[in-house]
mmCIF file of C-alpha atoms and ligand atoms in Angstrom:
data_model
loop_
_atom_site.group_PDB
_atom_site.id
_atom_site.type_symbol
_atom_site.label_atom_id
_atom_site.label_comp_id
_atom_site.label_asym_id
_atom_site.label_seq_id
_atom_site.Cartn_x
_atom_site.Cartn_y
_atom_site.Cartn_z
ATOM 1 C CA UNK E 10 -32.112 11.206 -23.908
ATOM 2 C CA UNK E 11 -30.339 10.920 -27.154
ATOM 3 C CA UNK E 12 -29.902 14.495 -28.271
ATOM 4 C CA UNK E 13 -27.803 17.000 -26.375
ATOM 5 C CA UNK E 14 -26.625 20.548 -26.932
ATOM 6 C CA UNK E 15 -22.899 21.049 -26.609
ATOM 7 C CA UNK E 16 -21.019 24.030 -25.265
ATOM 8 C CA UNK E 17 -20.535 25.353 -28.797
ATOM 9 C CA UNK E 18 -24.121 26.697 -28.545
ATOM 10 C CA UNK E 19 -24.330 30.387 -29.480
ATOM 11 C CA UNK E 20 -27.763 30.924 -27.866
ATOM 12 C CA UNK E 21 -29.535 31.739 -31.121
ATOM 13 C CA UNK E 22 -32.701 29.916 -30.032
ATOM 14 C CA UNK E 23 -33.425 28.435 -33.461
ATOM 15 C CA UNK E 24 -33.705 24.889 -32.111
ATOM 16 C CA UNK E 25 -36.258 25.661 -29.419
ATOM 17 C CA UNK E 26 -38.725 26.971 -31.985
ATOM 18 C CA UNK E 27 -38.585 23.744 -33.986
ATOM 19 C CA UNK E 28 -38.945 21.068 -31.319
ATOM 20 C CA UNK E 29 -42.306 19.249 -31.572
ATOM 21 C CA UNK E 30 -42.065 18.285 -27.917
ATOM 22 C CA UNK E 31 -41.110 21.643 -26.407
ATOM 23 C CA UNK E 32 -38.071 19.854 -25.012
ATOM 24 C CA UNK E 33 -35.595 22.699 -25.474
ATOM 25 C CA UNK E 34 -35.197 25.561 -23.036
ATOM 26 C CA UNK E 35 -32.999 28.583 -22.684
ATOM 27 C CA UNK E 36 -30.308 28.340 -20.053
ATOM 28 C CA UNK E 37 -31.448 29.537 -16.651
ATOM 29 C CA UNK E 38 -35.132 29.035 -17.497
ATOM 30 C CA UNK E 39 -37.279 26.423 -15.755
ATOM 31 C CA UNK E 40 -38.606 23.474 -17.744
ATOM 32 C CA UNK E 41 -42.110 22.039 -17.438
ATOM 33 C CA UNK E 42 -43.736 18.654 -17.843
ATOM 34 C CA UNK E 43 -47.326 17.785 -16.975
ATOM 35 C CA UNK E 44 -47.820 21.107 -15.271
ATOM 36 C CA UNK E 45 -44.843 20.571 -12.959
ATOM 37 C CA UNK E 46 -41.999 23.046 -13.200
ATOM 38 C CA UNK E 47 -38.365 22.109 -12.637
ATOM 39 C CA UNK E 48 -35.263 24.212 -12.071
ATOM 40 C CA UNK E 49 -32.954 24.772 -15.020
ATOM 41 C CA UNK E 50 -30.079 22.271 -15.049
ATOM 42 C CA UNK E 51 -28.027 24.545 -17.293
ATOM 43 C CA UNK E 52 -27.499 28.265 -16.919
ATOM 44 C CA UNK E 53 -25.580 29.646 -19.860
ATOM 45 C CA UNK E 54 -26.695 27.805 -23.014
ATOM 46 C CA UNK E 55 -29.868 26.162 -24.316
ATOM 47 C CA UNK E 56 -30.534 22.642 -23.065
ATOM 48 C CA UNK E 57 -32.685 19.623 -23.980
ATOM 49 C CA UNK E 58 -34.834 17.844 -21.404
ATOM 50 C CA UNK E 59 -34.167 14.135 -21.758
ATOM 51 C CA UNK E 60 -37.644 13.118 -20.628
ATOM 52 C CA UNK E 61 -39.228 15.189 -23.397
ATOM 53 C CA UNK E 62 -36.934 14.430 -26.346
ATOM 54 C CA UNK E 63 -38.017 11.728 -28.777
ATOM 55 C CA UNK E 64 -35.267 12.431 -31.324
ATOM 56 C CA UNK E 65 -38.275 13.713 -33.276
ATOM 57 C CA UNK E 66 -39.519 10.134 -33.679
ATOM 58 C CA UNK E 67 -43.230 10.321 -34.450
ATOM 59 C CA UNK E 68 -42.930 13.703 -36.147
ATOM 60 C CA UNK E 69 -39.960 13.969 -38.495
ATOM 61 C CA UNK E 70 -37.351 11.849 -40.236
ATOM 62 C CA UNK E 71 -34.535 13.959 -38.842
ATOM 63 C CA UNK E 72 -33.988 15.733 -35.541
ATOM 64 C CA UNK E 73 -35.265 19.255 -36.118
ATOM 65 C CA UNK E 74 -32.902 20.902 -33.643
ATOM 66 C CA UNK E 75 -29.922 19.404 -35.442
ATOM 67 C CA UNK E 76 -31.405 20.399 -38.798
ATOM 68 C CA UNK E 77 -31.613 24.095 -37.960
ATOM 69 C CA UNK E 78 -28.644 24.590 -35.642
ATOM 70 C CA UNK E 79 -26.178 26.988 -37.358
ATOM 71 C CA UNK E 80 -23.186 25.612 -35.477
ATOM 72 C CA UNK E 81 -24.156 21.912 -35.472
ATOM 73 C CA UNK E 82 -24.135 21.591 -31.703
ATOM 74 C CA UNK E 83 -27.288 19.424 -31.326
ATOM 75 C CA UNK E 84 -25.847 15.942 -31.388
ATOM 76 C CA UNK E 85 -26.713 12.396 -30.314
ATOM 77 C CA UNK E 86 -25.657 11.637 -26.762
ATOM 78 C CA UNK E 87 -23.188 8.751 -27.053
ATOM 79 C CA UNK E 88 -23.775 7.900 -23.410
ATOM 80 C CA UNK E 89 -27.511 7.383 -23.733
ATOM 81 C CA UNK E 90 -28.705 5.630 -26.881
ATOM 82 C CA UNK E 91 -32.437 4.895 -27.010
ATOM 83 C CA UNK E 92 -34.441 2.594 -29.254
ATOM 84 C CA UNK E 93 -37.184 3.656 -31.616
ATOM 85 C CA UNK E 94 -39.655 1.709 -29.463
ATOM 86 C CA UNK E 95 -38.720 3.703 -26.377
ATOM 87 C CA UNK E 96 -38.875 6.994 -28.241
ATOM 88 C CA UNK E 97 -42.281 6.452 -29.865
ATOM 89 C CA UNK E 98 -43.675 5.371 -26.515
ATOM 90 C CA UNK E 99 -42.419 8.649 -25.069
ATOM 91 C CA UNK E 100 -44.068 10.523 -27.934
ATOM 92 C CA UNK E 101 -47.348 8.761 -27.184
ATOM 93 C CA UNK E 102 -47.139 9.714 -23.539
ATOM 94 C CA UNK E 103 -46.309 13.334 -24.328
ATOM 95 C CA UNK E 104 -49.081 13.608 -26.933
ATOM 96 C CA UNK E 105 -51.925 11.428 -25.676
ATOM 97 C CA UNK E 106 -54.315 13.250 -27.992
ATOM 98 C CA UNK E 107 -52.390 12.162 -31.067
ATOM 99 C CA UNK E 108 -52.661 8.885 -32.959
ATOM 100 C CA UNK E 109 -49.241 7.677 -34.122
ATOM 101 C CA UNK E 110 -50.015 5.218 -36.884
ATOM 102 C CA UNK E 111 -47.528 2.431 -37.771
ATOM 103 C CA UNK E 112 -45.935 4.481 -40.539
ATOM 104 C CA UNK E 113 -44.947 7.342 -38.253
ATOM 105 C CA UNK E 114 -41.900 9.414 -39.290
ATOM 106 C CA UNK E 115 -38.662 8.306 -37.697
ATOM 107 C CA UNK E 116 -34.966 8.879 -38.146
ATOM 108 C CA UNK E 117 -34.552 5.117 -37.799
ATOM 109 C CA UNK E 118 -36.258 4.632 -41.173
ATOM 110 C CA UNK E 119 -34.337 7.088 -43.297
HETATM 111 FE FE1 SF4 N 204 -36.829 18.236 -29.827
HETATM 112 FE FE2 SF4 N 204 -36.371 16.608 -31.881
HETATM 113 FE FE3 SF4 N 204 -34.329 18.013 -30.841
HETATM 114 FE FE4 SF4 N 204 -35.397 16.008 -29.433
HETATM 115 S S1 SF4 N 204 -34.302 15.814 -31.400
HETATM 116 S S2 SF4 N 204 -34.902 18.069 -28.661
HETATM 117 S S3 SF4 N 204 -37.582 16.094 -30.031
HETATM 118 S S4 SF4 N 204 -36.148 18.866 -31.904
#
């Protein structure tokens, strides 16, 4: 997990619509991975599921949630930095149907 939503969130929902990994959920709503549903870890603001976030590696050169957030509350988690190698491997696992070629988009290559 390298992107988190801080308590400044105003619940606009803009970020959730942009995430290529469906990693963002509204507070109080269950999240899902591989057909398995999990209870919401956060109740009052949107949240990002660490196991589904790739920092948009594989899809975009910048984190899309951070790009659209009107109050800039989608930020890197200083307590959990992850390498590009880890993040693209996560993208491959989440999107087994997709072929990520060596030139895949990544914020690490901006
Ligand atoms: Fe989704 Fe990208 Fe935000 Fe991670 S950084 S939650 S992959 S939009």
